[in-house]
Short mmCIF file of C-alpha atoms in Angstrom, two decimals:
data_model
loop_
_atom_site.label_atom_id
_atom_site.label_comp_id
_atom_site.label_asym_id
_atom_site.label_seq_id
_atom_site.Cartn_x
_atom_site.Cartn_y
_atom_site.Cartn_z
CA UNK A 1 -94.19 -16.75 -88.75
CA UNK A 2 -93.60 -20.18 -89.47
CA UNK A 3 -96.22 -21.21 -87.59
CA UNK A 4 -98.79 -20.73 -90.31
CA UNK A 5 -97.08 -23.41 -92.51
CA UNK A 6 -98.64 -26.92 -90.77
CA UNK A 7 -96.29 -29.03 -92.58
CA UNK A 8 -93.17 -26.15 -91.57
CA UNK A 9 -94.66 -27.05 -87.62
CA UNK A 10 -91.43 -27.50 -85.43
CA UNK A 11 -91.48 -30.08 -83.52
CA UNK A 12 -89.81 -29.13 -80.37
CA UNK A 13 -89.88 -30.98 -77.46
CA UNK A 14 -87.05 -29.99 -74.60
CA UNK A 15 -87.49 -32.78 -71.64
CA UNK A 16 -84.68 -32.78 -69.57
CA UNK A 17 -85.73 -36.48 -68.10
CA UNK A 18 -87.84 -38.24 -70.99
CA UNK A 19 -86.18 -39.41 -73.85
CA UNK A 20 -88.18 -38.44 -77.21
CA UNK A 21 -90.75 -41.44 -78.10
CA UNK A 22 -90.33 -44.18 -80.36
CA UNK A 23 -90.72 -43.18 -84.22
CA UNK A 24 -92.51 -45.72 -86.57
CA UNK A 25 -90.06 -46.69 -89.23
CA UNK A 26 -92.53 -46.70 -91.63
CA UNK A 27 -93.53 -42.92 -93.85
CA UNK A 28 -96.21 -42.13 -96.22
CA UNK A 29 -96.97 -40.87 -99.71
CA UNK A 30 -99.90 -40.18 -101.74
CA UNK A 31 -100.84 -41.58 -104.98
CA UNK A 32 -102.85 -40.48 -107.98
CA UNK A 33 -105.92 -40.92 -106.29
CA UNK A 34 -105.21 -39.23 -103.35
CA UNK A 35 -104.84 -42.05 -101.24
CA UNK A 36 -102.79 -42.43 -98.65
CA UNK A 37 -100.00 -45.40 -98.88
CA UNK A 38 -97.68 -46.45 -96.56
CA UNK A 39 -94.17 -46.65 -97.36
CA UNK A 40 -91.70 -48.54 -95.75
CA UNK A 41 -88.06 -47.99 -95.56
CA UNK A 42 -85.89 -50.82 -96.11
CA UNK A 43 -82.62 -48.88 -94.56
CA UNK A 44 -84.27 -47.37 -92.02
CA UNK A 45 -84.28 -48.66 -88.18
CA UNK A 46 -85.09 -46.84 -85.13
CA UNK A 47 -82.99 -47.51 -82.61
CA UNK A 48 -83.98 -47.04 -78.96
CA UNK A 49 -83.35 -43.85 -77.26
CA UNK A 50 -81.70 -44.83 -73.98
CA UNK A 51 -82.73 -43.22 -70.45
CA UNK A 52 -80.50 -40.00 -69.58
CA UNK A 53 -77.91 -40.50 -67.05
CA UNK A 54 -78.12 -38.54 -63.84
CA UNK A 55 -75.27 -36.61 -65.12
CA UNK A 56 -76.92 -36.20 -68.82
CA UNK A 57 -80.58 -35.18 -67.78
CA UNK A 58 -79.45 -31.81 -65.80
CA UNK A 59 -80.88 -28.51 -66.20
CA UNK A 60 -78.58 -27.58 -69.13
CA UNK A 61 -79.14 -30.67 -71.05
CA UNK A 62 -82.47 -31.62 -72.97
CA UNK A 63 -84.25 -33.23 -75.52
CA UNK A 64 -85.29 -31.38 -78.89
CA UNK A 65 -86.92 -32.43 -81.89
CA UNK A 66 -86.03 -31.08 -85.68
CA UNK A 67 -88.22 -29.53 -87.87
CA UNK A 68 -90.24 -31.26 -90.72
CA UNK A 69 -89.05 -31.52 -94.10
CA UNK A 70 -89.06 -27.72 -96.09
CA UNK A 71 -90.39 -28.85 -99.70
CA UNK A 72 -92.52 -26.81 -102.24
CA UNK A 73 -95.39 -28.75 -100.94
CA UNK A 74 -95.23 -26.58 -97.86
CA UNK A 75 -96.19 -23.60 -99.87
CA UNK A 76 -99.80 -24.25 -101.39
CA UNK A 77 -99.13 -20.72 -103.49
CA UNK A 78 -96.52 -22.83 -105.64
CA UNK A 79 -97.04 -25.40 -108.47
CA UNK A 80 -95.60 -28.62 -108.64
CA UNK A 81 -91.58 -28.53 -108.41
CA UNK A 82 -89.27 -31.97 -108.87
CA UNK A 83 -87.06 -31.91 -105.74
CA UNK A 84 -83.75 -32.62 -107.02
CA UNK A 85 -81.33 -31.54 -103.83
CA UNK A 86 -82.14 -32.68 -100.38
CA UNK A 87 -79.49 -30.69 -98.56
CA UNK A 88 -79.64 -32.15 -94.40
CA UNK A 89 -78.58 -30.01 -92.03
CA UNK A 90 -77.35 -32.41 -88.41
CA UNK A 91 -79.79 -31.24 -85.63
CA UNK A 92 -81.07 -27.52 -85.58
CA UNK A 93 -79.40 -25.32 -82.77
CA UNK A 94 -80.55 -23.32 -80.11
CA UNK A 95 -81.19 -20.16 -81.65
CA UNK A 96 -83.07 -21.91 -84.86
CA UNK A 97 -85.15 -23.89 -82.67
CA UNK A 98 -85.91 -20.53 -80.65
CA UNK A 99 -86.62 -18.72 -83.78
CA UNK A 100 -88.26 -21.74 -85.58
CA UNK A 101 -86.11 -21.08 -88.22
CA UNK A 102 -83.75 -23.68 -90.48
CA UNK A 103 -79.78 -22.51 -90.05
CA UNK A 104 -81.43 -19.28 -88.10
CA UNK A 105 -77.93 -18.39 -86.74
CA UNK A 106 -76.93 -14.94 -88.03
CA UNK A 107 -73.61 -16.23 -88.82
CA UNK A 108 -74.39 -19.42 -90.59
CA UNK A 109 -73.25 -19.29 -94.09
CA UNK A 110 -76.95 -21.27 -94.96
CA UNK A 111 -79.01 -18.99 -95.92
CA UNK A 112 -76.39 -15.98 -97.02
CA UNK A 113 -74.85 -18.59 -99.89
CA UNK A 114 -78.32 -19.39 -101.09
CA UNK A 115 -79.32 -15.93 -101.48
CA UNK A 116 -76.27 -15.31 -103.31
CA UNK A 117 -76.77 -18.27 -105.98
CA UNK A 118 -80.85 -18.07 -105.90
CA UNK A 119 -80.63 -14.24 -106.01
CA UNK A 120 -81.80 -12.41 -103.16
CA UNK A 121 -79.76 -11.35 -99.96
CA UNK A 122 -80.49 -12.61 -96.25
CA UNK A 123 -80.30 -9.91 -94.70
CA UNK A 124 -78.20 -6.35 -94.58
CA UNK A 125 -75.41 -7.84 -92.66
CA UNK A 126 -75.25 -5.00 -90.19
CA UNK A 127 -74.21 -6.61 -86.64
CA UNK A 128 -76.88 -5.49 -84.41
CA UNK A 129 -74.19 -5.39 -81.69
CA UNK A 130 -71.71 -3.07 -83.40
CA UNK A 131 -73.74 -1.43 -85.99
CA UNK A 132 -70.69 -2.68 -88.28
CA UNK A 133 -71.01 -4.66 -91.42
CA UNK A 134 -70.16 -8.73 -91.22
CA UNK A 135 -67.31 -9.54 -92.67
CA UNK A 136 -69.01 -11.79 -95.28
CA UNK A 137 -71.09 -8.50 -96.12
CA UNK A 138 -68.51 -7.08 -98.72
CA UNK A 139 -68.73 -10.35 -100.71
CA UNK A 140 -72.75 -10.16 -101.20
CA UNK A 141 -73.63 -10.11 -104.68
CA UNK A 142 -77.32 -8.56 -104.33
CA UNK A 143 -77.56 -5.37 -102.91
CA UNK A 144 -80.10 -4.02 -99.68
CA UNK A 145 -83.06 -3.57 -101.78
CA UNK A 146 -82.98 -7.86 -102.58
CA UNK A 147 -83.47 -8.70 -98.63
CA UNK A 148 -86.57 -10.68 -98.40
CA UNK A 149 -88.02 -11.94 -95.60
CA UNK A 150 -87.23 -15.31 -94.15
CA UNK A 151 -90.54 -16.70 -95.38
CA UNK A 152 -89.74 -15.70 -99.09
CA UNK A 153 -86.14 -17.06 -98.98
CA UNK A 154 -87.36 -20.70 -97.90
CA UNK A 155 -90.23 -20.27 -101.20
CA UNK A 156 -87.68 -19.04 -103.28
CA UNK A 157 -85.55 -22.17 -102.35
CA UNK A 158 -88.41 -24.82 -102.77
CA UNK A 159 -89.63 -23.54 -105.87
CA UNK A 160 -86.44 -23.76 -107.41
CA UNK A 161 -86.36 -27.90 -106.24
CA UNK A 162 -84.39 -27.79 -103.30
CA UNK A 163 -85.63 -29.75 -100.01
CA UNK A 164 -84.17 -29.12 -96.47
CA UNK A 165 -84.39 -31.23 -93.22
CA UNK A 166 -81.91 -32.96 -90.29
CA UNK A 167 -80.02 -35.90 -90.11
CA UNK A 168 -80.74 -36.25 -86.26
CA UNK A 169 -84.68 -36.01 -85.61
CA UNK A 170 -84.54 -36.09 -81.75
CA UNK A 171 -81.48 -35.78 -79.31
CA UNK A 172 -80.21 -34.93 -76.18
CA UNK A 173 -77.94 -32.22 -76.58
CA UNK A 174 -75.85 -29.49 -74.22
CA UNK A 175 -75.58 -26.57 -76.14
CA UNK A 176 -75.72 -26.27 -79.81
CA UNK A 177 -72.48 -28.18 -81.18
CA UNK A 178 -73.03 -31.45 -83.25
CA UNK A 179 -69.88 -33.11 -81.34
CA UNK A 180 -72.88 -32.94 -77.64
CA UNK A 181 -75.59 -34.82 -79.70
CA UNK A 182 -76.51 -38.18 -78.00
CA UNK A 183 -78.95 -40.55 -77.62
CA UNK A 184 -80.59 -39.34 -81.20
CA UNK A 185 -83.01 -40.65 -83.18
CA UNK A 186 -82.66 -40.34 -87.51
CA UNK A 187 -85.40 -39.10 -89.70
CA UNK A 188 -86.26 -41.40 -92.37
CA UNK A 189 -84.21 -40.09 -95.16
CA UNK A 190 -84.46 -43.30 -97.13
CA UNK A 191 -88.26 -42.52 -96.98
CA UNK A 192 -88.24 -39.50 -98.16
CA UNK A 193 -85.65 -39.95 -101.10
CA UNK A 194 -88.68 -42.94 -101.83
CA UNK A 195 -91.19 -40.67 -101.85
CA UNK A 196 -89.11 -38.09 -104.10
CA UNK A 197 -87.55 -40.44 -106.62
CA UNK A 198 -86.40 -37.40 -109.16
CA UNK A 199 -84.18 -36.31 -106.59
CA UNK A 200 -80.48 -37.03 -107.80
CA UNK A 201 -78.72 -35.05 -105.03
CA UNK A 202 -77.89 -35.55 -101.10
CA UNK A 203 -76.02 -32.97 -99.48
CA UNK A 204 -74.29 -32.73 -95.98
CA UNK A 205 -74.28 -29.07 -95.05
CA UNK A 206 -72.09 -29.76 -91.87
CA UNK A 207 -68.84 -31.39 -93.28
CA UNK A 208 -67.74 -34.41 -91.89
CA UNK A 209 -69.69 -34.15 -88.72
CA UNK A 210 -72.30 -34.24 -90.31
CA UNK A 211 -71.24 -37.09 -92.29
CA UNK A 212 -70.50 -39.13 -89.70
CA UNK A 213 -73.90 -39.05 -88.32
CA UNK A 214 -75.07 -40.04 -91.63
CA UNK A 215 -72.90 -42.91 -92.20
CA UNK A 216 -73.96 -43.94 -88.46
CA UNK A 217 -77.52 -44.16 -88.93
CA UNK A 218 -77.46 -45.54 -92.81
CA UNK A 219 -74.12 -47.28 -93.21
CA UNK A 220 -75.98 -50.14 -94.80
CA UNK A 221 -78.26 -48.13 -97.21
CA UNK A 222 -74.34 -46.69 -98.13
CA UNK A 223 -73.54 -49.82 -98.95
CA UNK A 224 -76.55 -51.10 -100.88
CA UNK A 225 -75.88 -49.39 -103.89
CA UNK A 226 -78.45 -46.42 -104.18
CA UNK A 227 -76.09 -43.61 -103.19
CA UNK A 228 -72.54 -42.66 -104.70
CA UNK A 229 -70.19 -40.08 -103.30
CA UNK A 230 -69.64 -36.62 -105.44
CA UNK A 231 -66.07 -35.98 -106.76
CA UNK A 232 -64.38 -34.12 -103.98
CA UNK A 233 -62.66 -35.57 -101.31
CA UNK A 234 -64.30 -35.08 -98.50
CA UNK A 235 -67.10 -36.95 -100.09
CA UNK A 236 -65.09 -39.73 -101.23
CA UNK A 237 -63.93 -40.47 -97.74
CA UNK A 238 -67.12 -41.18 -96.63
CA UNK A 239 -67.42 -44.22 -98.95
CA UNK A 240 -63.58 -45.05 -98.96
CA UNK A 241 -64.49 -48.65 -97.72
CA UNK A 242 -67.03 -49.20 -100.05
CA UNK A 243 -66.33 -51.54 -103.43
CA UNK A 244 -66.36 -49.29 -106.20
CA UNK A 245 -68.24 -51.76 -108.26
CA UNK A 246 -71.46 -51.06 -105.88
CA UNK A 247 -71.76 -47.63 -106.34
CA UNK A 248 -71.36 -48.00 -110.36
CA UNK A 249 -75.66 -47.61 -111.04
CA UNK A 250 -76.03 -45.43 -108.20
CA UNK A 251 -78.78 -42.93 -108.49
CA UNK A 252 -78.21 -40.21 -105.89
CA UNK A 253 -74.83 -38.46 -105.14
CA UNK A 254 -74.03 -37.86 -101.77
CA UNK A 255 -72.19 -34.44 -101.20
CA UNK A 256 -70.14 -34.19 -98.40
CA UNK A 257 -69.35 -29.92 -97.90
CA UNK A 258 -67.81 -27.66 -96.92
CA UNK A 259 -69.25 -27.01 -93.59
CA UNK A 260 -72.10 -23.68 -93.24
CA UNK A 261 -71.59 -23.91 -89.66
CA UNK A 262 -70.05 -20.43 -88.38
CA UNK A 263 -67.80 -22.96 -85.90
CA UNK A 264 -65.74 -24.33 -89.37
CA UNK A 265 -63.92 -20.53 -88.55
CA UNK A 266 -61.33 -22.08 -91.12
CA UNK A 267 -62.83 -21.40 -94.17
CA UNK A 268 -64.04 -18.30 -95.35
CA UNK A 269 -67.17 -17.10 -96.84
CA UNK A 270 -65.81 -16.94 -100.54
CA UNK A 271 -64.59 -20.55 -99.95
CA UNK A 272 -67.72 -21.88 -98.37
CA UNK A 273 -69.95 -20.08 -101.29
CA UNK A 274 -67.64 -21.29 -104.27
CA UNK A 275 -67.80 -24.74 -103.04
CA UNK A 276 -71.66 -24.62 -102.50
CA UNK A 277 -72.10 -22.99 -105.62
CA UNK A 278 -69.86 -25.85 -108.09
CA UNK A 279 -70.83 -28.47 -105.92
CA UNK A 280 -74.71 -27.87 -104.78
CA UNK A 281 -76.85 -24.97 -106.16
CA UNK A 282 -75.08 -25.02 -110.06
CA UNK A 283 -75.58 -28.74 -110.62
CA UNK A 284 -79.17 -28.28 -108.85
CA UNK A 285 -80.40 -25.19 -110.84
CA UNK A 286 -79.23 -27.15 -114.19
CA UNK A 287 -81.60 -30.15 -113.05
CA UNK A 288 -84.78 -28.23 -112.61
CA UNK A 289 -83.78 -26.38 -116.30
CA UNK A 290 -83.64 -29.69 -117.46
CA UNK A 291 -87.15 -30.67 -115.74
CA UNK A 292 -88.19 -27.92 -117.55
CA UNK A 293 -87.41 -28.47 -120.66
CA UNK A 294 -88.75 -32.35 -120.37
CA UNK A 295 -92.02 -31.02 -119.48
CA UNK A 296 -92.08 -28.58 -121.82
CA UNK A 297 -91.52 -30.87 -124.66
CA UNK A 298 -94.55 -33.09 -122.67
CA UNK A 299 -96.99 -30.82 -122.99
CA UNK A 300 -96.19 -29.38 -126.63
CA UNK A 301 -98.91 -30.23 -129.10
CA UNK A 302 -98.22 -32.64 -131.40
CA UNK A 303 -98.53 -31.14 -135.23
CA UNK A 304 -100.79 -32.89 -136.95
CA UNK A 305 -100.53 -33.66 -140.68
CA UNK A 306 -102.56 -34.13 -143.57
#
């Protein structure tokens, strides 16, 4: 279980008639003494949650928390990887709060796409309900014998420099879908891309609805000229009001997909994974070879001669 991972803790909190409490807009890092430092985010504000409605704070609607961020520091077993992707999911649903799991709908592209590009397989895709294959099962690339469980697929994706977390760090929320989300509160993403300046890569695993939530809560951080949208088009309509000329020395790419979400019914498996794969996990796997290789060449000797 997750549960043995203190910084994998969820942070649930379902309060049908308090809002979630105030978050300091302020995160920390170490340095290379070990000391604690305090980082402040310049793009970052807190707004405050309003009080539910009568109508809003009924039994069916309540207040839940994300999880913390899924790096290779939650994993003492592994050494030292550059995050280069921080891929943000919107606000974790009911089932992967309940299983304290990131995307931990059986149906959520997440988790069956990275398998297939980091080279192990999710699950068998048997439906538990029909004893019938998924759909998506056919397309696997790894067989039965690569399922691992769900605590070797998240290692397997933070060793190889990929970071996960939520755009929305509290909300209150009716049901699972993105469109319900309201009153929320952001996580500090400009913190943590602070904290984690090798990473090149921002990716919005929900499509435009995700986007949107994004844009919301760091529309000005958009506009300060730290992030750039990728190539495709659904990224470059997140920025369309933004001067080209700002995003010129950008340093992160913000990638704008193909939604994981089992609800974007109109794309299929194949499209979801060829998209994550060109646009995500290819241009991510070629930035930790390249980390590689850069510390490789650090730590070769240096011939000596006479």
């Amino acid at each position: 279980m997750l549960k043995a991972w203190p910084r994998l803790a969820v942070r649930t909190r379902i309060m049908a008639k308090q809002p979630p409490t105030k978050r300091r807009k302020t995160s920390t890092t170490t340095d290379n003494k070990g000391t604690d430092k305090v980082i402040t985010s310049k793009y970052f504000s807190t707004p405050t949650a309003s009080k539910p409605s009568s109508s809003s704070s009924s039994s069916s609607s309540a207040y839940t928390s994300s999880f913390e961020p899924l790096t290779w520091k939650c994993f003492p077993s592994l050494e030292e990887v550059e995050v280069h992707t921080l891929i943000l999911g919107t606000h974790p649903s009911i089932t992967s709060l309940k299983e304290n799991r990131y995307f931990g709908h059986k149906m959520n592209a997440f988790w069956w796409i990275a398998g297939d590009c980091l080279g192990f397989r999710r699950a068998d895709g048997i439906s538990p309900s029909t004893q019938k294959p998924y759909t998506l099962a056919q397309y696997l690339r790894h067989g039965e014998e690569k399922v691992i469980p769900y605590e070797e697929q998240v290692k397997v994706f933070a060793a190889n420099g990929f970071a996960l977390w939520d755009i929305v760090q509290s909300c209150q929320r009716k049901g699972s879908l993105d469109s319900a989300i309201r009153n929320e509160t952001p996580n500090d993403i400009p913190g943590f891309c602070q904290k984690n300046p090798s990473l090149k890569r921002i990716v919005i695993a929900n499509g435009s609805t995700g986007s949107n939530f994004f844009l919301k809560h760091f529309k000005e951080w958009c506009f300060s000229g730290d992030l750039k949208p990728a190539e495709n088009t659904q990224s470059q309509k997140v920025f369309a009001s933004i001067p080209k000329e700002k995003l010129e020395n950008a340093r992160i790419t913000f990638v704008s997909c193909v939604s994981v979400s089992p609800a974007a019914a109109g794309f299929t498996y194949l499209q979801k994974r060829n998209f994550w794969e060109e646009h995500v996990y290819n241009p991510g796997l070629n930035e930790k070879l390249k980390n590689e290789k850069k510390i490789s060449q650090e730590n070769k000797p240096t011939e000596q001669h006479e």
